[in-house]
Short mmCIF file of N, CA and C in Angstrom, two decimals:
data_model
loop_
_atom_site.label_atom_id
_atom_site.label_comp_id
_atom_site.label_asym_id
_atom_site.label_seq_id
_atom_site.Cartn_x
_atom_site.Cartn_y
_atom_site.Cartn_z
N MET A 1 25.52 -11.90 -34.19
CA MET A 1 25.05 -12.20 -32.79
C MET A 1 23.48 -11.79 -32.67
N TYR A 2 22.74 -12.68 -32.31
CA TYR A 2 21.27 -12.53 -32.16
C TYR A 2 20.75 -12.18 -30.91
N ALA A 3 19.85 -11.30 -30.93
CA ALA A 3 19.25 -10.74 -29.67
C ALA A 3 18.03 -11.38 -29.23
N THR A 4 17.48 -11.08 -28.08
CA THR A 4 16.13 -11.57 -27.66
C THR A 4 15.03 -10.89 -28.35
N VAL A 5 14.10 -11.59 -28.83
CA VAL A 5 13.14 -11.02 -29.66
C VAL A 5 11.66 -11.28 -28.93
N LEU A 6 10.86 -10.21 -29.00
CA LEU A 6 9.48 -10.43 -28.47
C LEU A 6 8.61 -10.86 -29.53
N HIS A 7 7.84 -12.06 -29.43
CA HIS A 7 7.02 -12.57 -30.54
C HIS A 7 5.64 -12.65 -30.14
N ARG A 8 4.57 -12.22 -30.86
CA ARG A 8 3.06 -12.45 -30.56
C ARG A 8 2.68 -13.50 -31.11
N ARG A 9 2.01 -14.48 -30.32
CA ARG A 9 1.60 -15.69 -30.93
C ARG A 9 0.18 -15.52 -31.61
N TRP A 10 -0.41 -16.53 -32.22
CA TRP A 10 -1.62 -16.33 -32.78
C TRP A 10 -2.88 -16.09 -31.85
N ASP A 11 -2.75 -16.54 -30.58
CA ASP A 11 -3.68 -16.25 -29.53
C ASP A 11 -3.61 -15.03 -28.85
N GLY A 12 -2.55 -14.17 -29.13
CA GLY A 12 -2.30 -12.80 -28.56
C GLY A 12 -1.33 -12.82 -27.44
N THR A 13 -0.94 -14.08 -27.11
CA THR A 13 0.18 -14.06 -25.97
C THR A 13 1.44 -13.68 -26.53
N LEU A 14 2.25 -13.06 -25.56
CA LEU A 14 3.65 -12.68 -25.83
C LEU A 14 4.68 -13.63 -25.43
N VAL A 15 5.66 -13.99 -26.27
CA VAL A 15 6.63 -14.91 -25.96
C VAL A 15 7.89 -14.43 -26.34
N MET A 16 9.05 -14.51 -25.47
CA MET A 16 10.28 -13.99 -25.75
C MET A 16 11.06 -15.19 -26.32
N VAL A 17 11.67 -14.96 -27.41
CA VAL A 17 12.48 -15.94 -28.19
C VAL A 17 14.01 -15.62 -27.97
N GLY A 18 14.75 -16.47 -27.50
CA GLY A 18 16.13 -16.28 -27.18
C GLY A 18 16.93 -16.45 -28.42
N PRO A 19 18.29 -16.19 -28.36
CA PRO A 19 19.21 -16.27 -29.46
C PRO A 19 19.29 -17.63 -30.09
N ASP A 20 18.85 -18.68 -29.29
CA ASP A 20 18.87 -20.11 -29.85
C ASP A 20 17.66 -20.48 -30.64
N GLY A 21 16.70 -19.50 -30.59
CA GLY A 21 15.43 -19.91 -31.26
C GLY A 21 14.36 -20.46 -30.35
N TRP A 22 14.73 -20.73 -29.25
CA TRP A 22 13.66 -21.28 -28.25
C TRP A 22 13.08 -20.35 -27.38
N PRO A 23 11.79 -20.50 -26.99
CA PRO A 23 11.08 -19.53 -26.19
C PRO A 23 11.73 -19.42 -24.74
N ILE A 24 11.90 -18.26 -24.38
CA ILE A 24 12.12 -17.81 -22.91
C ILE A 24 11.04 -17.91 -22.01
N GLU A 25 10.83 -18.57 -20.93
CA GLU A 25 9.77 -18.60 -19.99
C GLU A 25 9.96 -17.39 -19.14
N ALA A 26 9.07 -16.33 -19.12
CA ALA A 26 9.22 -15.27 -18.38
C ALA A 26 8.21 -15.37 -17.17
N ASP A 27 8.72 -15.23 -15.95
CA ASP A 27 7.97 -15.28 -14.75
C ASP A 27 7.40 -13.80 -14.36
N PRO A 28 6.29 -13.70 -14.46
CA PRO A 28 5.56 -12.28 -14.14
C PRO A 28 5.87 -11.86 -12.78
N ASP A 29 6.16 -12.61 -11.82
CA ASP A 29 6.25 -12.29 -10.46
C ASP A 29 7.74 -11.82 -10.17
N SER A 30 8.64 -12.34 -10.99
CA SER A 30 10.03 -11.87 -10.79
C SER A 30 10.66 -11.10 -12.07
N PRO A 31 10.61 -9.88 -12.09
CA PRO A 31 11.04 -9.26 -13.35
C PRO A 31 12.47 -9.44 -13.60
N ASP A 32 12.76 -9.60 -14.95
CA ASP A 32 14.22 -9.61 -15.44
C ASP A 32 14.28 -8.84 -16.78
N LEU A 33 14.62 -7.48 -16.37
CA LEU A 33 14.77 -6.65 -17.58
C LEU A 33 16.03 -6.81 -18.33
N ASP A 34 16.92 -7.78 -18.09
CA ASP A 34 18.00 -7.99 -18.94
C ASP A 34 17.65 -8.51 -20.27
N VAL A 35 16.41 -9.02 -20.37
CA VAL A 35 15.97 -9.54 -21.77
C VAL A 35 15.30 -8.50 -22.49
N VAL A 36 14.93 -7.47 -21.95
CA VAL A 36 14.18 -6.34 -22.66
C VAL A 36 15.13 -5.55 -23.57
N PRO A 37 14.90 -5.36 -24.88
CA PRO A 37 15.82 -4.48 -25.63
C PRO A 37 15.43 -3.02 -25.47
N GLY A 38 16.25 -2.23 -25.63
CA GLY A 38 16.00 -0.84 -25.62
C GLY A 38 16.56 -0.03 -24.47
N TRP A 39 16.10 1.22 -24.18
CA TRP A 39 16.54 2.01 -23.08
C TRP A 39 16.10 1.66 -21.77
N LEU A 40 16.84 1.45 -20.87
CA LEU A 40 16.53 1.00 -19.43
C LEU A 40 17.07 2.05 -18.52
N PRO A 41 16.25 3.07 -18.29
CA PRO A 41 16.91 4.09 -17.23
C PRO A 41 16.63 3.75 -15.85
N VAL A 42 17.64 4.16 -14.96
CA VAL A 42 17.49 3.75 -13.54
C VAL A 42 17.21 5.25 -12.89
N VAL A 43 16.16 4.99 -11.95
CA VAL A 43 15.74 6.14 -11.27
C VAL A 43 15.68 5.82 -9.78
N SER A 44 16.43 6.34 -8.93
CA SER A 44 16.42 6.01 -7.44
C SER A 44 16.56 4.61 -7.32
N GLY A 45 17.43 3.95 -7.90
CA GLY A 45 17.68 2.53 -7.75
C GLY A 45 16.89 1.60 -8.33
N VAL A 46 15.94 1.99 -9.09
CA VAL A 46 14.92 1.21 -9.76
C VAL A 46 15.07 1.40 -11.29
N ARG A 47 15.25 0.08 -11.94
CA ARG A 47 15.34 0.17 -13.40
C ARG A 47 14.08 0.03 -14.16
N HIS A 48 13.66 0.97 -15.05
CA HIS A 48 12.51 1.07 -15.66
C HIS A 48 12.69 0.71 -17.30
N ILE A 49 11.58 0.38 -17.82
CA ILE A 49 11.62 0.31 -19.39
C ILE A 49 11.36 1.59 -19.93
N GLY A 50 12.17 2.20 -20.74
CA GLY A 50 12.06 3.55 -21.18
C GLY A 50 10.99 3.77 -22.30
N GLY A 51 10.78 2.57 -23.05
CA GLY A 51 9.73 2.69 -24.19
C GLY A 51 10.37 3.24 -25.38
N THR A 52 11.75 3.58 -25.52
CA THR A 52 12.43 3.95 -26.60
C THR A 52 13.60 3.08 -26.91
N PRO A 53 14.08 2.86 -28.17
CA PRO A 53 15.17 2.10 -28.27
C PRO A 53 16.45 2.68 -28.00
N GLU A 54 16.56 4.10 -28.11
CA GLU A 54 17.74 4.83 -27.75
C GLU A 54 17.46 5.83 -26.62
N VAL A 55 18.55 6.34 -26.16
CA VAL A 55 18.42 7.36 -25.01
C VAL A 55 17.99 8.56 -25.60
N PRO A 56 16.82 9.22 -25.16
CA PRO A 56 16.40 10.41 -25.75
C PRO A 56 17.43 11.69 -25.54
N THR A 57 17.19 12.75 -26.28
CA THR A 57 18.15 13.88 -25.93
C THR A 57 18.07 14.45 -24.50
N GLY A 58 19.05 14.96 -24.07
CA GLY A 58 19.13 15.49 -22.79
C GLY A 58 18.14 16.76 -22.57
N GLY A 59 17.57 16.72 -21.23
CA GLY A 59 16.56 17.68 -21.01
C GLY A 59 15.16 17.37 -21.26
N THR A 60 14.87 16.37 -21.90
CA THR A 60 13.52 16.03 -22.24
C THR A 60 12.94 15.07 -21.16
N THR A 61 11.68 15.07 -21.08
CA THR A 61 10.94 14.25 -20.09
C THR A 61 10.21 13.21 -21.04
N VAL A 62 10.44 11.85 -20.50
CA VAL A 62 9.68 10.77 -21.22
C VAL A 62 8.97 9.94 -20.13
N GLU A 63 8.11 9.03 -20.63
CA GLU A 63 7.31 8.39 -19.73
C GLU A 63 7.73 6.95 -19.82
N ALA A 64 8.00 6.26 -18.70
CA ALA A 64 8.29 4.81 -18.64
C ALA A 64 6.95 3.99 -18.98
N LEU A 65 7.25 2.81 -19.15
CA LEU A 65 5.96 1.96 -19.46
C LEU A 65 5.04 1.95 -18.30
N CYS A 66 5.62 2.19 -16.98
CA CYS A 66 4.69 2.10 -15.83
C CYS A 66 3.96 3.43 -15.61
N GLY A 67 4.44 4.47 -16.51
CA GLY A 67 3.66 5.80 -16.28
C GLY A 67 4.61 6.77 -15.52
N ARG A 68 5.64 6.48 -14.98
CA ARG A 68 6.53 7.33 -14.19
C ARG A 68 7.18 8.32 -15.25
N PRO A 69 7.20 9.54 -14.99
CA PRO A 69 7.87 10.46 -15.98
C PRO A 69 9.34 10.54 -15.42
N ILE A 70 10.23 10.46 -16.51
CA ILE A 70 11.63 10.53 -16.39
C ILE A 70 12.32 11.54 -17.15
N THR A 71 13.03 12.54 -16.53
CA THR A 71 13.83 13.52 -16.98
C THR A 71 15.22 13.04 -17.34
N VAL A 72 15.50 13.18 -18.62
CA VAL A 72 16.79 12.78 -19.08
C VAL A 72 17.79 13.91 -18.73
N PRO A 73 18.87 13.60 -17.98
CA PRO A 73 19.91 14.72 -17.72
C PRO A 73 20.32 15.29 -18.90
N ARG A 74 20.74 16.63 -18.86
CA ARG A 74 21.34 17.34 -20.01
C ARG A 74 22.82 16.66 -20.42
N ARG A 75 23.49 16.35 -19.47
CA ARG A 75 24.87 15.77 -19.69
C ARG A 75 24.78 14.35 -19.29
N GLN A 76 25.16 13.48 -20.10
CA GLN A 76 25.26 12.10 -19.78
C GLN A 76 26.69 11.93 -19.53
N ARG A 77 26.96 11.13 -18.37
CA ARG A 77 28.34 10.71 -18.01
C ARG A 77 28.58 9.47 -18.66
N ARG A 78 29.48 9.25 -19.48
CA ARG A 78 29.72 7.90 -19.98
C ARG A 78 30.13 6.71 -19.05
N ARG A 79 31.03 7.24 -18.13
CA ARG A 79 31.75 6.45 -17.19
C ARG A 79 30.73 6.15 -16.09
N HIS A 80 29.98 7.08 -15.68
CA HIS A 80 29.15 6.91 -14.39
C HIS A 80 27.82 6.26 -14.83
N ARG A 81 27.54 5.18 -14.24
CA ARG A 81 26.31 4.32 -14.49
C ARG A 81 25.63 4.23 -13.07
N ARG A 82 24.42 4.65 -13.07
CA ARG A 82 23.75 4.52 -11.74
C ARG A 82 23.45 2.95 -11.41
N PRO A 83 23.62 2.54 -10.18
CA PRO A 83 23.29 1.07 -9.94
C PRO A 83 21.87 0.86 -9.77
N ALA A 84 21.47 -0.20 -10.47
CA ALA A 84 20.04 -0.72 -10.44
C ALA A 84 19.84 -1.75 -9.30
N LEU A 85 19.16 -1.40 -8.37
CA LEU A 85 18.92 -2.28 -7.19
C LEU A 85 17.80 -3.24 -7.41
N PHE A 86 16.73 -2.71 -8.05
CA PHE A 86 15.48 -3.49 -8.33
C PHE A 86 15.04 -3.10 -9.84
N ASP A 87 14.25 -4.08 -10.28
CA ASP A 87 13.49 -3.95 -11.61
C ASP A 87 12.03 -3.42 -11.37
N CYS A 88 11.57 -2.55 -12.10
CA CYS A 88 10.23 -2.22 -11.95
C CYS A 88 9.10 -3.19 -12.23
N HIS A 89 8.38 -3.59 -11.21
CA HIS A 89 7.38 -4.76 -11.47
C HIS A 89 6.34 -4.20 -12.50
N ALA A 90 6.00 -2.91 -12.35
CA ALA A 90 4.85 -2.39 -13.28
C ALA A 90 5.25 -2.40 -14.70
N CYS A 91 6.47 -1.80 -14.97
CA CYS A 91 6.94 -1.87 -16.39
C CYS A 91 7.00 -3.27 -16.88
N TRP A 92 7.50 -4.25 -15.99
CA TRP A 92 7.62 -5.78 -16.53
C TRP A 92 6.26 -6.12 -16.85
N HIS A 93 5.10 -5.81 -15.98
CA HIS A 93 3.98 -6.35 -16.36
C HIS A 93 3.28 -5.73 -17.54
N VAL A 94 3.58 -4.50 -17.78
CA VAL A 94 3.07 -3.87 -19.08
C VAL A 94 3.71 -4.45 -20.28
N TRP A 95 5.08 -4.61 -20.11
CA TRP A 95 5.81 -5.14 -21.23
C TRP A 95 5.45 -6.60 -21.54
N LEU A 96 5.11 -7.29 -20.64
CA LEU A 96 4.60 -8.69 -20.75
C LEU A 96 3.18 -8.72 -21.45
N GLY A 97 2.43 -7.54 -21.16
CA GLY A 97 1.13 -7.57 -21.80
C GLY A 97 0.07 -7.64 -20.74
N PHE A 98 0.35 -7.58 -19.52
CA PHE A 98 -0.71 -7.87 -18.34
C PHE A 98 -1.40 -6.60 -18.12
N GLU A 99 -0.84 -5.36 -18.23
CA GLU A 99 -1.20 -4.16 -17.83
C GLU A 99 -2.02 -4.07 -16.58
#
């Protein structure tokens, strides 16, 4: 099973390539963090891009791509997942390379 891959073109632009090998058009105004690989923490109903491929150890504070500090709880509940109501626009823009 192939995953979505972020590819940098010769001109510096970033393109997401889907499992079928074709580019995925990303709309900068409507974030879709489902295509972003890695850790996507949810804080207060907003899903961020954690910047790490795996969940960090409990009790550590990491910084999301948007700059928000996120403290990982010491005990992770496997069954309980926080609902994501919105995707973070700032994390999406940084991930796309707009900063």
